[in-house]
Short mmCIF file of C-alpha atoms in Angstrom, two decimals:
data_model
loop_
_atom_site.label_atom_id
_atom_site.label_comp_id
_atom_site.label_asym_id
_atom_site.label_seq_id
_atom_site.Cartn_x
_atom_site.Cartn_y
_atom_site.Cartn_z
CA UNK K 1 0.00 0.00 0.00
CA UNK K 2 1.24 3.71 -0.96
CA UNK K 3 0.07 7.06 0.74
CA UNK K 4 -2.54 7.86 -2.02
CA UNK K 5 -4.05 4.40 -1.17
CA UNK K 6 -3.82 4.80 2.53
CA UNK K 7 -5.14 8.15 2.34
CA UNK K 8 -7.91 7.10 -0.06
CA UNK K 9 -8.91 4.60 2.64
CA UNK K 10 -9.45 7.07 5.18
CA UNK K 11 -10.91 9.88 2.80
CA UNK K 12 -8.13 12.23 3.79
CA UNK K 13 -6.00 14.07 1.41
CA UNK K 14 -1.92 12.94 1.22
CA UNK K 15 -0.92 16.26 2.83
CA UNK K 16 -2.64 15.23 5.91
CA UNK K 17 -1.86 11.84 6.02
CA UNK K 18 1.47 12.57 5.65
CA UNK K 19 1.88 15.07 8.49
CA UNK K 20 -0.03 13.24 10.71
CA UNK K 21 2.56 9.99 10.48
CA UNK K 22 5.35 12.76 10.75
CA UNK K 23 4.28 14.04 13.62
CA UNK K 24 3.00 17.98 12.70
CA UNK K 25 1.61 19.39 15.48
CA UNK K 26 -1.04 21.24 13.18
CA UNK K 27 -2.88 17.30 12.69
CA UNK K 28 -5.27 16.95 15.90
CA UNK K 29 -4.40 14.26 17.83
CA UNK K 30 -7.93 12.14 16.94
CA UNK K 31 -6.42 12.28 13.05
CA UNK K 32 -3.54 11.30 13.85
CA UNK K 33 -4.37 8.36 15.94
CA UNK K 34 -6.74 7.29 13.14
CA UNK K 35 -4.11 7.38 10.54
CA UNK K 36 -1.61 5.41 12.99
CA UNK K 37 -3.21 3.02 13.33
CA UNK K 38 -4.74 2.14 9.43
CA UNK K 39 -0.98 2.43 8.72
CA UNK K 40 -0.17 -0.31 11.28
CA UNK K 41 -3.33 -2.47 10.78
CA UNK K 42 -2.37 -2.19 6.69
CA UNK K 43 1.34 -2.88 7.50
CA UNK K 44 1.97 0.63 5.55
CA UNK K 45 5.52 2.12 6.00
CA UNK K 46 6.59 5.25 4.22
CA UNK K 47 8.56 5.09 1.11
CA UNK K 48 12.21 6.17 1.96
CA UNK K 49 13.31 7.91 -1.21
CA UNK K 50 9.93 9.36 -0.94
CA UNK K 51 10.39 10.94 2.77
CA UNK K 52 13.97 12.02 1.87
CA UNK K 53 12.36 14.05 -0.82
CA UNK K 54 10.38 15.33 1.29
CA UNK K 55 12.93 16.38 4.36
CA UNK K 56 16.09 16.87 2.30
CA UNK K 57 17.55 13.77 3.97
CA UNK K 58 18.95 10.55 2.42
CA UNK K 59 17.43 8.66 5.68
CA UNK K 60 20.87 6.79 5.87
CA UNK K 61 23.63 5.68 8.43
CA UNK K 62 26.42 4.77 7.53
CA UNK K 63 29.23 2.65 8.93
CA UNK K 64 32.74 3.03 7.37
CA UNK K 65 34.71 -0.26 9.26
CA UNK K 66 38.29 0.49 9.07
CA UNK K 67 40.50 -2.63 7.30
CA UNK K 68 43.74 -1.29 8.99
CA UNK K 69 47.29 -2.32 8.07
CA UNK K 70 47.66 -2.35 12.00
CA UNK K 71 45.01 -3.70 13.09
CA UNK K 72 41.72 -5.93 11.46
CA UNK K 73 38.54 -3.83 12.80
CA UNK K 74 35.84 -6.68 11.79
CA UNK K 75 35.71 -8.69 15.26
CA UNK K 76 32.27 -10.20 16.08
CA UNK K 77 31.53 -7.40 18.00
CA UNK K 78 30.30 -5.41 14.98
CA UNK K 79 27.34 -7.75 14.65
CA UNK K 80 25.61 -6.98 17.69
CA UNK K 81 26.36 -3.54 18.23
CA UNK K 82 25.16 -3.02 14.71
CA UNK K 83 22.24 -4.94 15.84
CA UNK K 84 21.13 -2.95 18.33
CA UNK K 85 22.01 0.32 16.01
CA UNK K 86 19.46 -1.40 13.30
CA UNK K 87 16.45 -1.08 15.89
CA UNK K 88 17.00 2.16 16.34
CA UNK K 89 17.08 3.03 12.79
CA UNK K 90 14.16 1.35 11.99
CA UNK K 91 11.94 2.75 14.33
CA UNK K 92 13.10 6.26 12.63
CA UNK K 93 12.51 4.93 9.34
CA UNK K 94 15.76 5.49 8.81
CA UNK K 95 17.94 2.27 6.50
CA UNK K 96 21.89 1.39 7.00
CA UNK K 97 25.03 1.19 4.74
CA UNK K 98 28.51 -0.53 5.70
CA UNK K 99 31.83 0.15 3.75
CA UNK K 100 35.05 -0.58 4.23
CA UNK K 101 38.02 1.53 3.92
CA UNK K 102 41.46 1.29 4.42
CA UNK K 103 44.27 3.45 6.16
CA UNK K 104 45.14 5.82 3.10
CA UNK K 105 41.33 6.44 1.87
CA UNK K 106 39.28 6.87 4.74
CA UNK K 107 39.17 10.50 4.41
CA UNK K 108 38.56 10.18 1.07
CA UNK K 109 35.38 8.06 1.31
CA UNK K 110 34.19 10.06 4.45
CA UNK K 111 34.48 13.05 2.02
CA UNK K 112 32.69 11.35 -1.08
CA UNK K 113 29.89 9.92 1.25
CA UNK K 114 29.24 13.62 2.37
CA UNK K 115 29.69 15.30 -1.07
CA UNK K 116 26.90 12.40 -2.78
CA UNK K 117 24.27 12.83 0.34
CA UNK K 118 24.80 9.60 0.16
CA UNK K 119 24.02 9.57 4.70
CA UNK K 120 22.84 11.61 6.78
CA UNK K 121 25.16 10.52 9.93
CA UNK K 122 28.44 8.49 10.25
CA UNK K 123 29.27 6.09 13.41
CA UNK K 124 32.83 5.81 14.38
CA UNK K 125 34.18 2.33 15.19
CA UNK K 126 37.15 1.69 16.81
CA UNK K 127 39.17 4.94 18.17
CA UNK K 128 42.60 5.05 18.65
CA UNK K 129 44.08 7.44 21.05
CA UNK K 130 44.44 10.13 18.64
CA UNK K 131 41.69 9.50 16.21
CA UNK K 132 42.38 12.15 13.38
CA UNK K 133 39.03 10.87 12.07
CA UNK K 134 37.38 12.43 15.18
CA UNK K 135 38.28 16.43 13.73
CA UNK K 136 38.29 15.38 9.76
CA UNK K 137 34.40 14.96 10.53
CA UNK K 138 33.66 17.72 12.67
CA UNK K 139 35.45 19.62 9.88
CA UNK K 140 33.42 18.27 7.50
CA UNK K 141 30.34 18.93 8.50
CA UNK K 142 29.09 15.44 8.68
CA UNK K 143 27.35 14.53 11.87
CA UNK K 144 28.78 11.38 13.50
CA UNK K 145 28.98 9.82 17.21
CA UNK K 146 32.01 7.57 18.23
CA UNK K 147 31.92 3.61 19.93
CA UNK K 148 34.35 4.85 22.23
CA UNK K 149 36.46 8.14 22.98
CA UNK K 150 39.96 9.08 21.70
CA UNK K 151 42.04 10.20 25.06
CA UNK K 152 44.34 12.36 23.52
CA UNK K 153 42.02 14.74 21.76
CA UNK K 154 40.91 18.11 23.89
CA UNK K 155 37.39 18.65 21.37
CA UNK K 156 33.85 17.96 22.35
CA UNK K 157 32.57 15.47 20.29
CA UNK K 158 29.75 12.84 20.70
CA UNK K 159 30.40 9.17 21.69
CA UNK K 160 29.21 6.10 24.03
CA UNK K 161 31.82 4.29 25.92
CA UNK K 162 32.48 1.50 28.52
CA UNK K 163 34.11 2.72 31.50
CA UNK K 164 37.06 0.67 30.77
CA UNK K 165 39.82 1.36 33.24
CA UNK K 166 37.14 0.94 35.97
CA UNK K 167 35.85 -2.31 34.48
CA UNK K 168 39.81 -3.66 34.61
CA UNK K 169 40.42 -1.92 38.33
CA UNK K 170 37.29 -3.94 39.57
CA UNK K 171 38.60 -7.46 37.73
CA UNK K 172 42.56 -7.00 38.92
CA UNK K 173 41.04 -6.11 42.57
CA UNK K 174 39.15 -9.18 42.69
CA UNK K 175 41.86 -11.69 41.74
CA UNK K 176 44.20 -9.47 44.49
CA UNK K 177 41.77 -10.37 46.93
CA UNK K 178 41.93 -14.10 45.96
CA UNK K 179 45.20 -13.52 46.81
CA UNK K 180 47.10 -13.22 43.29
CA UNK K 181 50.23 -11.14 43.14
CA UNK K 182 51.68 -12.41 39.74
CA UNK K 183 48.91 -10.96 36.86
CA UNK K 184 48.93 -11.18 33.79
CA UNK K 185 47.56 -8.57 31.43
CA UNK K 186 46.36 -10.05 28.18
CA UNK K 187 45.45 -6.69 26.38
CA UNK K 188 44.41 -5.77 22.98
CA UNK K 189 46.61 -3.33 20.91
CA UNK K 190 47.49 -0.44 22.94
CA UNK K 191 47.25 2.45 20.44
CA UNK K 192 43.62 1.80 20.83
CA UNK K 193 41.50 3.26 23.09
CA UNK K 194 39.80 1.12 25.04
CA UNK K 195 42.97 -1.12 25.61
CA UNK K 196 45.00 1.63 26.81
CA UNK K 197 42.60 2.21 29.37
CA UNK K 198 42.25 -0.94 30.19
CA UNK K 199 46.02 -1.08 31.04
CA UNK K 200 45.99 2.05 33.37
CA UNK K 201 42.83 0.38 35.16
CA UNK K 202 45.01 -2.99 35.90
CA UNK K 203 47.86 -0.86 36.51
CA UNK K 204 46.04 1.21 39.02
CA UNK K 205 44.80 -1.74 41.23
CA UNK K 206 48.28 -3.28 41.18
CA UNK K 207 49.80 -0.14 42.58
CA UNK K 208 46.92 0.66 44.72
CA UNK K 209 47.98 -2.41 46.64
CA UNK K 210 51.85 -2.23 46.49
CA UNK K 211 52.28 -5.06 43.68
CA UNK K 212 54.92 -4.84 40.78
CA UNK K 213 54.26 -5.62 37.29
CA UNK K 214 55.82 -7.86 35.67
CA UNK K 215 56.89 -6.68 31.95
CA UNK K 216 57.03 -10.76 31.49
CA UNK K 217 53.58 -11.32 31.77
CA UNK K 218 52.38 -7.91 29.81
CA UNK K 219 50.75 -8.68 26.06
CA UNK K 220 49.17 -6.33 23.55
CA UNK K 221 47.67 -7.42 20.52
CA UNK K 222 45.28 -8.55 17.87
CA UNK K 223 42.84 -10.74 20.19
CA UNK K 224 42.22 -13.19 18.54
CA UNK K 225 42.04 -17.24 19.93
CA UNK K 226 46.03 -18.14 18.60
CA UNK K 227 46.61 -14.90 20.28
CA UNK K 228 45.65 -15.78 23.30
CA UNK K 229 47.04 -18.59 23.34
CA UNK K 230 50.63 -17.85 22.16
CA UNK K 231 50.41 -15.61 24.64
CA UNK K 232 49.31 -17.40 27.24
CA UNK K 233 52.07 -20.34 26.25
CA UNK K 234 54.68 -18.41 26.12
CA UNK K 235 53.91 -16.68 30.20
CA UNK K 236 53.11 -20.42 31.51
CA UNK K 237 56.99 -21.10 30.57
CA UNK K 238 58.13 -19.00 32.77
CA UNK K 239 59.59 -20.33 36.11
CA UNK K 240 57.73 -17.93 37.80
CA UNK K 241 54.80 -17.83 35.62
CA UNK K 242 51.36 -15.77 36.34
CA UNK K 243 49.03 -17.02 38.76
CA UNK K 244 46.14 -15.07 37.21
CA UNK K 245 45.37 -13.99 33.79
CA UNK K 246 43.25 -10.95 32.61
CA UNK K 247 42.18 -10.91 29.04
CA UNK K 248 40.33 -7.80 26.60
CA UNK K 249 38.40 -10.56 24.69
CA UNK K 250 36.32 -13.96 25.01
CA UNK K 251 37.40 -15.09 22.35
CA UNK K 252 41.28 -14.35 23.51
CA UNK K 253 40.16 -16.19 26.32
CA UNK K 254 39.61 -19.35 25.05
CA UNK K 255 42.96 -19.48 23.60
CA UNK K 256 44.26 -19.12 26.98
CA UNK K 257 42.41 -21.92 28.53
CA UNK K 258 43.19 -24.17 25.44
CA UNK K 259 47.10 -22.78 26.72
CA UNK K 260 46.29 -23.73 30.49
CA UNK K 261 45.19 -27.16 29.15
CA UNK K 262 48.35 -28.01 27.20
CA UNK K 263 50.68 -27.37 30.07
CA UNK K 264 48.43 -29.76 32.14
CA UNK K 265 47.00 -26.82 34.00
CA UNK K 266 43.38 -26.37 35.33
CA UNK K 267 41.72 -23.40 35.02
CA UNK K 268 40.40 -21.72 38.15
CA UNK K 269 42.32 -23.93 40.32
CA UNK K 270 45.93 -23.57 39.15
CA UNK K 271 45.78 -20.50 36.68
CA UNK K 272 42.60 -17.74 37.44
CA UNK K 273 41.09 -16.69 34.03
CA UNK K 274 39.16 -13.00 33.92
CA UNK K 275 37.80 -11.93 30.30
CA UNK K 276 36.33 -8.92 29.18
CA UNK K 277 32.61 -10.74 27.59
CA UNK K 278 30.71 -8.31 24.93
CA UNK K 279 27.61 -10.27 25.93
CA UNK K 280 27.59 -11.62 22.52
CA UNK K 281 24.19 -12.84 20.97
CA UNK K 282 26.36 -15.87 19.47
CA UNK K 283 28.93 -16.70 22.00
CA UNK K 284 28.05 -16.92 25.08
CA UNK K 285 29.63 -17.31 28.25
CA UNK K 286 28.25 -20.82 29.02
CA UNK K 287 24.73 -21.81 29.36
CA UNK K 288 23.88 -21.24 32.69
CA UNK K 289 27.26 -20.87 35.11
CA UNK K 290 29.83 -18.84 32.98
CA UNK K 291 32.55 -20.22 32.06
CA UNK K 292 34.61 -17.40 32.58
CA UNK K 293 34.57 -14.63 35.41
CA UNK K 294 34.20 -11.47 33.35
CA UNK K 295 32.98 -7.76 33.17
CA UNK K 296 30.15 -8.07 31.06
CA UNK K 297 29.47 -5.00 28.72
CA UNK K 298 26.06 -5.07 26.10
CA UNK K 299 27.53 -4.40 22.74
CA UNK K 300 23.58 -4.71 21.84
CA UNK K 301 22.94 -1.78 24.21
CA UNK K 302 25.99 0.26 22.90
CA UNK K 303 24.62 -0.08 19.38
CA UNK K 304 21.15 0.99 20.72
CA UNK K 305 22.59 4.21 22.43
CA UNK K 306 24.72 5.39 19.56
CA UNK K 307 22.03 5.31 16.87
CA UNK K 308 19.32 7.09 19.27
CA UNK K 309 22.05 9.71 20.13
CA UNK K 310 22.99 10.13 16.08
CA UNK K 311 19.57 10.75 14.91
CA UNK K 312 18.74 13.24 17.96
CA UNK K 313 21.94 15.10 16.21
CA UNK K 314 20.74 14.69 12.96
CA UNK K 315 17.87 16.07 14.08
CA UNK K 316 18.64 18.86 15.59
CA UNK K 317 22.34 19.63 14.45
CA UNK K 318 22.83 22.72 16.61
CA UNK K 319 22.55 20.45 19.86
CA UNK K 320 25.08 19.99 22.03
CA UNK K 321 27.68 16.78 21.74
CA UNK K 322 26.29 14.14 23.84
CA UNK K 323 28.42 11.37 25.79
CA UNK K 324 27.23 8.22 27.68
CA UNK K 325 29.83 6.27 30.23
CA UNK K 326 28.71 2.20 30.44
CA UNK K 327 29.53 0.77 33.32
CA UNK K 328 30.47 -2.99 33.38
CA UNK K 329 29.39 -5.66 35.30
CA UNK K 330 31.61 -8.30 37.20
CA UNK K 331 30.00 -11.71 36.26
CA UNK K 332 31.72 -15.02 38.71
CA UNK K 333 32.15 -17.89 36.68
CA UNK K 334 34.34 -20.83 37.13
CA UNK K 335 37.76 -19.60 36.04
CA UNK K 336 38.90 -17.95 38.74
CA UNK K 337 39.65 -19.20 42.24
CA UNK K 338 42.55 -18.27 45.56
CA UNK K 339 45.94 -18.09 44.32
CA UNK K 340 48.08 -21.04 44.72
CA UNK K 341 49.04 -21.64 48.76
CA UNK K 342 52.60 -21.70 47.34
CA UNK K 343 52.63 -18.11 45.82
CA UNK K 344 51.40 -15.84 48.34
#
């Protein structure tokens, strides 16, 4: 069904069918609850290209997902936070595009996407701690909110975040209390944002209680399982080898129980396990007890935040930048348990 039919149904003209599912505040409220619902109970939904006629908008997202040199930016995270983006944008009528890009053309495409009207609104994945995407845009023109912040740069802009050195305080606290002295810190790359302050949240708890880090059992990189694990391997050879183990990523985590396992380790009783867990739709952190202790973070609710605080923007581009702080959860599971008598 189109809007001439609709509006033929209800012997209205298009103008005021029209306004009245766009919210005018010149349709009474009677009208527009008529019209509401003959749109739902005919499963009518506006006509995109029509209604970006109509507003000057391409009713649009996009997401640009950097392929980086450096780093590879399509981790299963994407799904879910894009998931919970998607409901947002349909609610607002509004579809989605995904591109990738690479290190030498980002600002390029940013640029053609804005020049073609192509979107209306850009969300930034990924930050690192000096994001020059984060001023390219605001130079631009192009409204955008950021999964994350970039520490070094002194400019408002608009972005949802985990509370990330908090979340890794809380985990490295708990496995002190256990009694753990030698931790490990399993990190993503550190020229990222969220693993660099992830780092100065373990950091923090270990000299909040008078322990020394041990460069030995400090990793950054891509987390991926063989990650973990080669990591993990490669600590567990130590003579005095880590007691505990905290890790940016599930799915790093796994390669560092498969690690615990070859050395004819168990997990939680010899070697403690924490994991950051995205709460992801497809991998779950068993089915009822977790497997792993972790702070637990809803990529799904990230999504959902970002795309809500985009289109407000979008909306109304003269508002202020907007930012949202998540905090995590600390979820016991079965990987963790007292240090060792013997290392104390």
């Amino acid at each position: 069904m189109n809007l001439k039919q609709l509006a033929a149904h209800l012997n209205l003209s298009q103008t005021t069918v029209s306004r009245a599912l766009n919210g005018y505040p010149e349709v009474n409220e009677q009208t527009r609850k008529r019209v509401m619902e003959a749109a739902q109970a005919l499963n009518y939904a506006p006509n995109a290209r029509a209604k970006g006629l109509a507003t000057g908008r391409a009713m649009t997202i996009g997401h640009v997902i950097p392929f980086s040199h450096q780093h590879q930016m399509m981790n299963p995270v994407f799904g879910d936070f894009i998931a919970g983006a998607s409901d947002e944008y349909v609610k607002a009528g509004y579809d989605m595009t995904l591109s990738m890009t690479g290190d030498r053309d980002e600002e390029e495409n940013y640029r053609r996407l804005k020049a073609k009207g192509n979107v209306d609104g850009i969300i930034v994945h990924g930050p690192s701690m000096k994001d020059g995407r984060i001023p390219f845009l605001r130079q631009l023109g192009l409204p955008f909110v950021v999964h994350g912040r970039a520490t070094d740069l002194d400019m408002p802009y608009s972005w949802v975040d985990m509370n990330n050195t908090h979340a890794f305080q809380r985990a490295t606290d708990f496995l002190l209390d256990l009694g753990h002295r030698r931790i490990a810190l399993i990190n993503g790359l550190e020229f990222m944002d969220f693993a660099y302050r992830r780092r100065v949240g373990f950091e923090q708890a270990m000299a909040g209680r008078g322990v020394a880090v041990d460069p030995r059992h400090l990793s950054a990189g891509e987390m991926t399982e063989s990650y973990g694990f080669e990591s993990a391997a490669r600590m567990l050879a130590l003579p005095d080898r880590p007691t505990a183990m905290i890790t940016s990523s599930v799915i790093a985590a796994i390669g560092i129980r498969r690690a615990i396992h070859a050395a004819g380790l168990e997990m939680g009783r010899d070697i403690s396990v924490i994991t950051h867990d995205d709460d992801l739709s497809f991998l779950r952190n068993g089915p009822d007890v977790p497997i792993f202790t972790a702070t637990r973070s809803s990529v799904y609710e990230a999504g959902r935040i970002a795309a809500a605080m985009l289109l407000a923007h979008i909306a109304d581009p003269e508002s202020p930048a907007q930012s949202r702080l998540l905090e995590a959860q600390l979820i016991i599971g079965g990987s963790t348990g007292p240090a060792p008598q013997d290392t104390r």
